[in-house]
């Protein structure tokens, strides 16, 4: 038997991938979605984070490794508006006995250390839907609580941008991405943990259908981080 035949027998055609799977830049995608205090007609000043969910998704098996989930008692405006409860499903009782942001953020950073997600700076990246979470909300919240914003939170993957790169269509929101990918909606829109689960499904579908490579799209300080080639994608909210 010739060498070629032996090779074919050992690697039958049916097991050969349709496409070569792209090499991913990050070992873990940390999917995150804040919920914050809000009102119907005005933007509260300040807005405060009341839910912090984060799921770590491994890019070697595309399974969820771990979940961090906490509710937070807002410090400046401790009473939620009826609109906020209606929008997010978060009730007054849900936040009343919870720790404040600085305590939860410390626990979250410990969780990141225990999971070894940032052993080196290129091992993991946060993924959000929209730039609001890391461009606006977290810097403002850290400012409010006198916390120095850690470097890990200064660059991220904005999923609508990635979705557009892969599909050629710029989606309006989370629901739009689910619809376009034929995915069912899980849970309740604007519940942080459910939004995260839906984002995870979108990531998995993009990888399956489009062989998407997940890379940094946005940052707080493009030039300082040497990401000048991503400048165009980093400026929108
Ligand atoms: P989301 O991740 O889309 O669920 O939204 C994050 C936060 O943005 C919410 O917790 C609210 O504080 C605010 N937000 C989202 N949608 C609205 C809206 N329609 N009106 C007022 N605030 C909103
Ligand atoms: Mg969100
Ligand atoms: Mg949300």
PDB file of C-alpha atoms and ligand atoms in Angstrom:
ATOM      1  CA  UNK A   1       0.000   0.000   0.000  1.00  0.00           C
ATOM      2  CA  UNK A   2       1.309   3.447  -0.853  1.00  0.00           C
ATOM      3  CA  UNK A   3       1.893   6.125   1.740  1.00  0.00           C
ATOM      4  CA  UNK A   4      -1.001   8.175   0.353  1.00  0.00           C
ATOM      5  CA  UNK A   5      -3.456   5.308   0.827  1.00  0.00           C
ATOM      6  CA  UNK A   6      -2.395   4.719   4.372  1.00  0.00           C
ATOM      7  CA  UNK A   7      -2.800   8.386   5.168  1.00  0.00           C
ATOM      8  CA  UNK A   8      -6.291   8.401   3.677  1.00  0.00           C
ATOM      9  CA  UNK A   9      -7.261   5.315   5.622  1.00  0.00           C
ATOM     10  CA  UNK A  10      -6.113   6.769   8.881  1.00  0.00           C
ATOM     11  CA  UNK A  11      -7.777  10.118   8.226  1.00  0.00           C
ATOM     12  CA  UNK A  12     -11.025   9.323   6.392  1.00  0.00           C
ATOM     13  CA  UNK A  13     -12.553  12.210   4.476  1.00  0.00           C
ATOM     14  CA  UNK A  14     -15.633  12.520   6.659  1.00  0.00           C
ATOM     15  CA  UNK A  15     -13.674  13.610   9.709  1.00  0.00           C
ATOM     16  CA  UNK A  16     -11.851  16.405   7.917  1.00  0.00           C
ATOM     17  CA  UNK A  17     -13.121  19.821   8.985  1.00  0.00           C
ATOM     18  CA  UNK A  18     -15.059  21.872   6.454  1.00  0.00           C
ATOM     19  CA  UNK A  19     -12.767  24.720   7.313  1.00  0.00           C
ATOM     20  CA  UNK A  20      -9.590  25.016   9.267  1.00  0.00           C
ATOM     21  CA  UNK A  21     -10.624  26.240  12.678  1.00  0.00           C
ATOM     22  CA  UNK A  22      -9.155  29.665  13.325  1.00  0.00           C
ATOM     23  CA  UNK A  23      -6.610  29.968  16.146  1.00  0.00           C
ATOM     24  CA  UNK A  24      -8.091  32.033  18.971  1.00  0.00           C
ATOM     25  CA  UNK A  25      -6.150  34.894  20.546  1.00  0.00           C
ATOM     26  CA  UNK A  26      -7.547  34.335  24.049  1.00  0.00           C
ATOM     27  CA  UNK A  27      -7.828  31.189  26.196  1.00  0.00           C
ATOM     28  CA  UNK A  28     -10.880  32.610  27.972  1.00  0.00           C
ATOM     29  CA  UNK A  29     -13.636  34.995  26.999  1.00  0.00           C
ATOM     30  CA  UNK A  30     -15.058  36.671  30.100  1.00  0.00           C
ATOM     31  CA  UNK A  31     -18.620  37.581  29.218  1.00  0.00           C
ATOM     32  CA  UNK A  32     -19.951  40.411  31.348  1.00  0.00           C
ATOM     33  CA  UNK A  33     -23.090  42.579  31.445  1.00  0.00           C
ATOM     34  CA  UNK A  34     -23.798  45.196  34.122  1.00  0.00           C
ATOM     35  CA  UNK A  35     -27.235  46.326  35.202  1.00  0.00           C
ATOM     36  CA  UNK A  36     -27.426  49.744  36.813  1.00  0.00           C
ATOM     37  CA  UNK A  37     -29.870  52.101  38.529  1.00  0.00           C
ATOM     38  CA  UNK A  38     -32.019  53.962  36.038  1.00  0.00           C
ATOM     39  CA  UNK A  39     -35.229  55.874  35.492  1.00  0.00           C
ATOM     40  CA  UNK A  40     -37.618  56.164  32.586  1.00  0.00           C
ATOM     41  CA  UNK A  41     -36.998  59.697  31.346  1.00  0.00           C
ATOM     42  CA  UNK A  42     -33.724  60.784  32.906  1.00  0.00           C
ATOM     43  CA  UNK A  43     -30.244  59.357  33.203  1.00  0.00           C
ATOM     44  CA  UNK A  44     -29.556  59.123  36.914  1.00  0.00           C
ATOM     45  CA  UNK A  45     -26.526  60.972  38.202  1.00  0.00           C
ATOM     46  CA  UNK A  46     -24.692  58.962  39.210  1.00  0.00           C
ATOM     47  CA  UNK A  47     -25.827  55.644  37.797  1.00  0.00           C
ATOM     48  CA  UNK A  48     -24.687  52.782  40.031  1.00  0.00           C
ATOM     49  CA  UNK A  49     -24.043  49.126  39.194  1.00  0.00           C
ATOM     50  CA  UNK A  50     -26.593  46.800  40.836  1.00  0.00           C
ATOM     51  CA  UNK A  51     -25.796  43.479  39.104  1.00  0.00           C
ATOM     52  CA  UNK A  52     -22.409  42.072  38.111  1.00  0.00           C
ATOM     53  CA  UNK A  53     -22.533  38.755  36.250  1.00  0.00           C
ATOM     54  CA  UNK A  54     -19.528  37.256  34.481  1.00  0.00           C
ATOM     55  CA  UNK A  55     -19.151  33.878  32.787  1.00  0.00           C
ATOM     56  CA  UNK A  56     -15.771  32.487  31.728  1.00  0.00           C
ATOM     57  CA  UNK A  57     -15.949  30.671  28.413  1.00  0.00           C
ATOM     58  CA  UNK A  58     -13.005  28.491  27.413  1.00  0.00           C
ATOM     59  CA  UNK A  59     -11.976  28.816  23.760  1.00  0.00           C
ATOM     60  CA  UNK A  60     -10.410  25.343  23.795  1.00  0.00           C
ATOM     61  CA  UNK A  61     -13.702  23.467  24.308  1.00  0.00           C
ATOM     62  CA  UNK A  62     -16.197  26.379  24.088  1.00  0.00           C
ATOM     63  CA  UNK A  63     -17.721  25.377  27.409  1.00  0.00           C
ATOM     64  CA  UNK A  64     -18.435  27.544  30.435  1.00  0.00           C
ATOM     65  CA  UNK A  65     -15.687  27.124  33.029  1.00  0.00           C
ATOM     66  CA  UNK A  66     -17.110  29.236  35.839  1.00  0.00           C
ATOM     67  CA  UNK A  67     -19.661  31.908  36.745  1.00  0.00           C
ATOM     68  CA  UNK A  68     -19.447  34.952  39.002  1.00  0.00           C
ATOM     69  CA  UNK A  69     -22.762  36.561  39.899  1.00  0.00           C
ATOM     70  CA  UNK A  70     -23.565  39.228  42.468  1.00  0.00           C
ATOM     71  CA  UNK A  71     -26.170  41.856  43.194  1.00  0.00           C
ATOM     72  CA  UNK A  72     -25.029  45.158  44.671  1.00  0.00           C
ATOM     73  CA  UNK A  73     -26.688  47.659  46.963  1.00  0.00           C
ATOM     74  CA  UNK A  74     -26.466  51.131  45.399  1.00  0.00           C
ATOM     75  CA  UNK A  75     -24.869  53.642  47.777  1.00  0.00           C
ATOM     76  CA  UNK A  76     -25.978  57.073  46.545  1.00  0.00           C
ATOM     77  CA  UNK A  77     -29.530  56.186  45.505  1.00  0.00           C
ATOM     78  CA  UNK A  78     -30.340  53.058  47.533  1.00  0.00           C
ATOM     79  CA  UNK A  79     -33.997  53.009  46.443  1.00  0.00           C
ATOM     80  CA  UNK A  80     -34.599  51.501  43.027  1.00  0.00           C
ATOM     81  CA  UNK A  81     -37.162  53.238  40.814  1.00  0.00           C
ATOM     82  CA  UNK A  82     -40.214  51.207  39.759  1.00  0.00           C
ATOM     83  CA  UNK A  83     -38.928  51.640  36.194  1.00  0.00           C
ATOM     84  CA  UNK A  84     -35.586  50.026  37.111  1.00  0.00           C
ATOM     85  CA  UNK A  85     -37.309  47.035  38.704  1.00  0.00           C
ATOM     86  CA  UNK A  86     -39.604  46.686  35.710  1.00  0.00           C
ATOM     87  CA  UNK A  87     -36.703  46.899  33.252  1.00  0.00           C
ATOM     88  CA  UNK A  88     -34.192  44.639  34.997  1.00  0.00           C
ATOM     89  CA  UNK A  89     -36.455  42.431  37.129  1.00  0.00           C
ATOM     90  CA  UNK A  90     -34.254  43.354  40.109  1.00  0.00           C
ATOM     91  CA  UNK A  91     -36.377  44.003  43.182  1.00  0.00           C
ATOM     92  CA  UNK A  92     -35.623  46.280  46.120  1.00  0.00           C
ATOM     93  CA  UNK A  93     -35.305  43.222  48.403  1.00  0.00           C
ATOM     94  CA  UNK A  94     -32.777  41.708  46.021  1.00  0.00           C
ATOM     95  CA  UNK A  95     -30.316  44.571  46.559  1.00  0.00           C
ATOM     96  CA  UNK A  96     -31.191  45.652  50.106  1.00  0.00           C
ATOM     97  CA  UNK A  97     -29.035  43.110  51.924  1.00  0.00           C
ATOM     98  CA  UNK A  98     -26.230  43.017  49.401  1.00  0.00           C
ATOM     99  CA  UNK A  99     -22.715  44.409  49.814  1.00  0.00           C
ATOM    100  CA  UNK A 100     -21.672  47.703  48.213  1.00  0.00           C
ATOM    101  CA  UNK A 101     -19.814  47.902  44.897  1.00  0.00           C
ATOM    102  CA  UNK A 102     -16.291  48.121  46.303  1.00  0.00           C
ATOM    103  CA  UNK A 103     -16.779  44.877  48.282  1.00  0.00           C
ATOM    104  CA  UNK A 104     -18.271  43.016  45.332  1.00  0.00           C
ATOM    105  CA  UNK A 105     -15.584  44.323  42.987  1.00  0.00           C
ATOM    106  CA  UNK A 106     -12.882  43.062  45.377  1.00  0.00           C
ATOM    107  CA  UNK A 107     -14.519  39.632  45.408  1.00  0.00           C
ATOM    108  CA  UNK A 108     -14.769  39.708  41.630  1.00  0.00           C
ATOM    109  CA  UNK A 109     -11.065  40.520  41.312  1.00  0.00           C
ATOM    110  CA  UNK A 110     -10.260  37.600  43.650  1.00  0.00           C
ATOM    111  CA  UNK A 111     -12.381  35.347  41.432  1.00  0.00           C
ATOM    112  CA  UNK A 112     -10.346  36.540  38.419  1.00  0.00           C
ATOM    113  CA  UNK A 113      -7.091  35.756  40.260  1.00  0.00           C
ATOM    114  CA  UNK A 114      -8.289  32.304  41.409  1.00  0.00           C
ATOM    115  CA  UNK A 115      -9.341  31.452  37.834  1.00  0.00           C
ATOM    116  CA  UNK A 116      -5.876  32.571  36.641  1.00  0.00           C
ATOM    117  CA  UNK A 117      -7.524  34.515  33.833  1.00  0.00           C
ATOM    118  CA  UNK A 118      -4.915  37.261  33.709  1.00  0.00           C
ATOM    119  CA  UNK A 119      -1.762  35.279  34.528  1.00  0.00           C
ATOM    120  CA  UNK A 120      -0.486  36.991  31.454  1.00  0.00           C
ATOM    121  CA  UNK A 121      -2.249  39.986  29.978  1.00  0.00           C
ATOM    122  CA  UNK A 122      -3.186  38.206  26.738  1.00  0.00           C
ATOM    123  CA  UNK A 123      -4.770  35.124  28.295  1.00  0.00           C
ATOM    124  CA  UNK A 124      -8.340  36.469  28.582  1.00  0.00           C
ATOM    125  CA  UNK A 125     -10.519  39.299  27.403  1.00  0.00           C
ATOM    126  CA  UNK A 126     -13.830  40.682  28.564  1.00  0.00           C
ATOM    127  CA  UNK A 127     -16.699  40.541  26.087  1.00  0.00           C
ATOM    128  CA  UNK A 128     -19.673  42.908  26.300  1.00  0.00           C
ATOM    129  CA  UNK A 129     -22.632  43.843  24.139  1.00  0.00           C
ATOM    130  CA  UNK A 130     -22.051  47.547  23.472  1.00  0.00           C
ATOM    131  CA  UNK A 131     -19.267  49.720  24.860  1.00  0.00           C
ATOM    132  CA  UNK A 132     -21.273  51.254  27.702  1.00  0.00           C
ATOM    133  CA  UNK A 133     -20.252  48.675  30.379  1.00  0.00           C
ATOM    134  CA  UNK A 134     -16.495  49.225  30.204  1.00  0.00           C
ATOM    135  CA  UNK A 135     -16.246  52.603  28.517  1.00  0.00           C
ATOM    136  CA  UNK A 136     -18.760  54.455  30.701  1.00  0.00           C
ATOM    137  CA  UNK A 137     -20.238  52.522  33.616  1.00  0.00           C
ATOM    138  CA  UNK A 138     -17.207  50.840  35.205  1.00  0.00           C
ATOM    139  CA  UNK A 139     -14.881  53.886  34.983  1.00  0.00           C
ATOM    140  CA  UNK A 140     -17.636  56.070  36.502  1.00  0.00           C
ATOM    141  CA  UNK A 141     -18.369  53.567  39.270  1.00  0.00           C
ATOM    142  CA  UNK A 142     -14.663  53.214  40.131  1.00  0.00           C
ATOM    143  CA  UNK A 143     -14.352  56.979  40.198  1.00  0.00           C
ATOM    144  CA  UNK A 144     -17.334  57.210  42.538  1.00  0.00           C
ATOM    145  CA  UNK A 145     -15.813  54.662  44.929  1.00  0.00           C
ATOM    146  CA  UNK A 146     -12.200  55.844  44.684  1.00  0.00           C
ATOM    147  CA  UNK A 147     -11.053  52.614  43.063  1.00  0.00           C
ATOM    148  CA  UNK A 148      -8.201  52.646  40.562  1.00  0.00           C
ATOM    149  CA  UNK A 149      -9.471  50.997  37.412  1.00  0.00           C
ATOM    150  CA  UNK A 150      -7.381  47.836  36.854  1.00  0.00           C
ATOM    151  CA  UNK A 151      -5.710  47.477  33.447  1.00  0.00           C
ATOM    152  CA  UNK A 152      -7.621  44.278  32.555  1.00  0.00           C
ATOM    153  CA  UNK A 153     -10.777  46.372  32.175  1.00  0.00           C
ATOM    154  CA  UNK A 154      -9.264  48.884  29.757  1.00  0.00           C
ATOM    155  CA  UNK A 155      -9.664  46.886  26.546  1.00  0.00           C
ATOM    156  CA  UNK A 156     -12.364  44.496  25.503  1.00  0.00           C
ATOM    157  CA  UNK A 157     -14.317  42.761  22.764  1.00  0.00           C
ATOM    158  CA  UNK A 158     -17.534  44.530  21.787  1.00  0.00           C
ATOM    159  CA  UNK A 159     -19.748  41.795  20.407  1.00  0.00           C
ATOM    160  CA  UNK A 160     -21.839  43.856  17.943  1.00  0.00           C
ATOM    161  CA  UNK A 161     -18.602  44.933  16.258  1.00  0.00           C
ATOM    162  CA  UNK A 162     -17.363  41.328  16.083  1.00  0.00           C
ATOM    163  CA  UNK A 163     -20.790  40.200  14.825  1.00  0.00           C
ATOM    164  CA  UNK A 164     -20.559  42.781  12.025  1.00  0.00           C
ATOM    165  CA  UNK A 165     -17.010  41.718  11.072  1.00  0.00           C
ATOM    166  CA  UNK A 166     -18.177  38.104  10.758  1.00  0.00           C
ATOM    167  CA  UNK A 167     -21.621  38.499   9.164  1.00  0.00           C
ATOM    168  CA  UNK A 168     -21.423  41.840   7.358  1.00  0.00           C
ATOM    169  CA  UNK A 169     -24.462  43.083   9.291  1.00  0.00           C
ATOM    170  CA  UNK A 170     -24.264  45.586  12.160  1.00  0.00           C
ATOM    171  CA  UNK A 171     -26.855  44.426  14.723  1.00  0.00           C
ATOM    172  CA  UNK A 172     -29.037  46.801  16.699  1.00  0.00           C
ATOM    173  CA  UNK A 173     -28.862  44.895  19.985  1.00  0.00           C
ATOM    174  CA  UNK A 174     -28.660  41.538  21.713  1.00  0.00           C
ATOM    175  CA  UNK A 175     -32.095  40.400  20.532  1.00  0.00           C
ATOM    176  CA  UNK A 176     -31.264  41.307  16.954  1.00  0.00           C
ATOM    177  CA  UNK A 177     -28.125  39.107  17.066  1.00  0.00           C
ATOM    178  CA  UNK A 178     -30.107  36.162  18.485  1.00  0.00           C
ATOM    179  CA  UNK A 179     -32.749  36.532  15.763  1.00  0.00           C
ATOM    180  CA  UNK A 180     -30.174  36.755  12.966  1.00  0.00           C
ATOM    181  CA  UNK A 181     -28.460  33.595  14.256  1.00  0.00           C
ATOM    182  CA  UNK A 182     -31.757  31.746  14.704  1.00  0.00           C
ATOM    183  CA  UNK A 183     -31.152  31.363  18.427  1.00  0.00           C
ATOM    184  CA  UNK A 184     -33.893  31.222  21.058  1.00  0.00           C
ATOM    185  CA  UNK A 185     -34.070  33.990  23.624  1.00  0.00           C
ATOM    186  CA  UNK A 186     -33.162  32.647  27.090  1.00  0.00           C
ATOM    187  CA  UNK A 187     -34.606  34.164  30.253  1.00  0.00           C
ATOM    188  CA  UNK A 188     -35.452  37.814  30.626  1.00  0.00           C
ATOM    189  CA  UNK A 189     -34.001  40.735  28.650  1.00  0.00           C
ATOM    190  CA  UNK A 190     -32.100  43.205  30.915  1.00  0.00           C
ATOM    191  CA  UNK A 191     -31.497  40.591  33.595  1.00  0.00           C
ATOM    192  CA  UNK A 192     -27.699  40.742  33.690  1.00  0.00           C
ATOM    193  CA  UNK A 193     -27.158  36.997  34.139  1.00  0.00           C
ATOM    194  CA  UNK A 194     -29.648  36.148  31.362  1.00  0.00           C
ATOM    195  CA  UNK A 195     -28.085  38.740  29.053  1.00  0.00           C
ATOM    196  CA  UNK A 196     -24.723  37.052  29.711  1.00  0.00           C
ATOM    197  CA  UNK A 197     -26.141  33.594  28.884  1.00  0.00           C
ATOM    198  CA  UNK A 198     -27.542  34.940  25.617  1.00  0.00           C
ATOM    199  CA  UNK A 199     -24.211  36.580  24.759  1.00  0.00           C
ATOM    200  CA  UNK A 200     -22.492  33.216  25.368  1.00  0.00           C
ATOM    201  CA  UNK A 201     -24.904  31.544  22.892  1.00  0.00           C
ATOM    202  CA  UNK A 202     -24.149  34.212  20.304  1.00  0.00           C
ATOM    203  CA  UNK A 203     -20.385  33.707  20.741  1.00  0.00           C
ATOM    204  CA  UNK A 204     -20.766  29.921  20.357  1.00  0.00           C
ATOM    205  CA  UNK A 205     -22.930  30.340  17.235  1.00  0.00           C
ATOM    206  CA  UNK A 206     -20.510  32.844  15.653  1.00  0.00           C
ATOM    207  CA  UNK A 207     -17.676  30.407  16.236  1.00  0.00           C
ATOM    208  CA  UNK A 208     -19.674  27.460  14.787  1.00  0.00           C
ATOM    209  CA  UNK A 209     -21.165  29.207  11.773  1.00  0.00           C
ATOM    210  CA  UNK A 210     -18.566  31.841  10.906  1.00  0.00           C
ATOM    211  CA  UNK A 211     -15.328  30.517  12.394  1.00  0.00           C
ATOM    212  CA  UNK A 212     -15.043  33.872  14.143  1.00  0.00           C
ATOM    213  CA  UNK A 213     -11.783  34.941  15.721  1.00  0.00           C
ATOM    214  CA  UNK A 214     -12.498  36.993  18.849  1.00  0.00           C
ATOM    215  CA  UNK A 215     -10.156  39.958  19.090  1.00  0.00           C
ATOM    216  CA  UNK A 216     -10.015  43.313  20.872  1.00  0.00           C
ATOM    217  CA  UNK A 217     -12.352  45.860  19.313  1.00  0.00           C
ATOM    218  CA  UNK A 218     -12.390  48.657  21.874  1.00  0.00           C
ATOM    219  CA  UNK A 219     -10.273  50.300  24.531  1.00  0.00           C
ATOM    220  CA  UNK A 220     -10.188  53.251  26.867  1.00  0.00           C
ATOM    221  CA  UNK A 221      -6.856  54.600  25.725  1.00  0.00           C
ATOM    222  CA  UNK A 222      -6.072  53.304  22.279  1.00  0.00           C
ATOM    223  CA  UNK A 223      -2.744  55.045  21.823  1.00  0.00           C
ATOM    224  CA  UNK A 224      -1.465  54.312  25.338  1.00  0.00           C
ATOM    225  CA  UNK A 225      -2.201  50.608  24.863  1.00  0.00           C
ATOM    226  CA  UNK A 226      -0.555  50.507  21.462  1.00  0.00           C
ATOM    227  CA  UNK A 227      -3.822  49.587  19.761  1.00  0.00           C
ATOM    228  CA  UNK A 228      -3.757  52.322  17.157  1.00  0.00           C
ATOM    229  CA  UNK A 229      -4.823  49.861  14.467  1.00  0.00           C
ATOM    230  CA  UNK A 230      -8.078  49.359  16.381  1.00  0.00           C
ATOM    231  CA  UNK A 231      -8.756  53.051  16.729  1.00  0.00           C
ATOM    232  CA  UNK A 232     -11.750  53.171  14.446  1.00  0.00           C
ATOM    233  CA  UNK A 233     -13.570  50.545  16.464  1.00  0.00           C
ATOM    234  CA  UNK A 234     -12.765  51.961  19.865  1.00  0.00           C
ATOM    235  CA  UNK A 235     -14.462  55.308  19.757  1.00  0.00           C
ATOM    236  CA  UNK A 236     -18.161  54.574  19.654  1.00  0.00           C
ATOM    237  CA  UNK A 237     -20.434  53.964  22.614  1.00  0.00           C
TER     238      UNK A 237
HETATM  239  P1  LIG B   1     -28.743  46.193  29.378  1.00  0.00           P
HETATM  240  O1  LIG B   1     -27.402  45.582  29.523  1.00  0.00           O
HETATM  241  O2  LIG B   1     -29.157  46.460  27.981  1.00  0.00           O
HETATM  242  O3  LIG B   1     -29.710  45.329  30.092  1.00  0.00           O
HETATM  243  O4  LIG B   1     -28.717  47.590  30.083  1.00  0.00           O
HETATM  244  C1  LIG B   1     -27.826  47.966  31.085  1.00  0.00           C
HETATM  245  C2  LIG B   1     -28.371  49.131  31.868  1.00  0.00           C
HETATM  246  O5  LIG B   1     -28.656  50.227  30.992  1.00  0.00           O
HETATM  247  C3  LIG B   1     -29.680  48.858  32.579  1.00  0.00           C
HETATM  248  O6  LIG B   1     -29.493  48.237  33.839  1.00  0.00           O
HETATM  249  C4  LIG B   1     -30.211  50.280  32.737  1.00  0.00           C
HETATM  250  O7  LIG B   1     -29.589  50.942  33.798  1.00  0.00           O
HETATM  251  C5  LIG B   1     -29.800  50.928  31.439  1.00  0.00           C
HETATM  252  N1  LIG B   1     -30.878  50.813  30.421  1.00  0.00           N
HETATM  253  C6  LIG B   1     -31.008  49.859  29.478  1.00  0.00           C
HETATM  254  N2  LIG B   1     -32.106  50.061  28.737  1.00  0.00           N
HETATM  255  C7  LIG B   1     -32.691  51.177  29.227  1.00  0.00           C
HETATM  256  C8  LIG B   1     -33.859  51.937  28.910  1.00  0.00           C
HETATM  257  N3  LIG B   1     -34.673  51.561  27.917  1.00  0.00           N
HETATM  258  N4  LIG B   1     -34.142  53.028  29.641  1.00  0.00           N
HETATM  259  C9  LIG B   1     -33.331  53.429  30.655  1.00  0.00           C
HETATM  260  N5  LIG B   1     -32.219  52.770  31.015  1.00  0.00           N
HETATM  261  C10 LIG B   1     -31.891  51.669  30.317  1.00  0.00           C
HETATM  262 MG1  LIG B   2     -25.756  45.312  28.677  1.00  0.00          MG
HETATM  263 MG1  LIG B   3     -28.164  43.647  30.575  1.00  0.00          MG
END
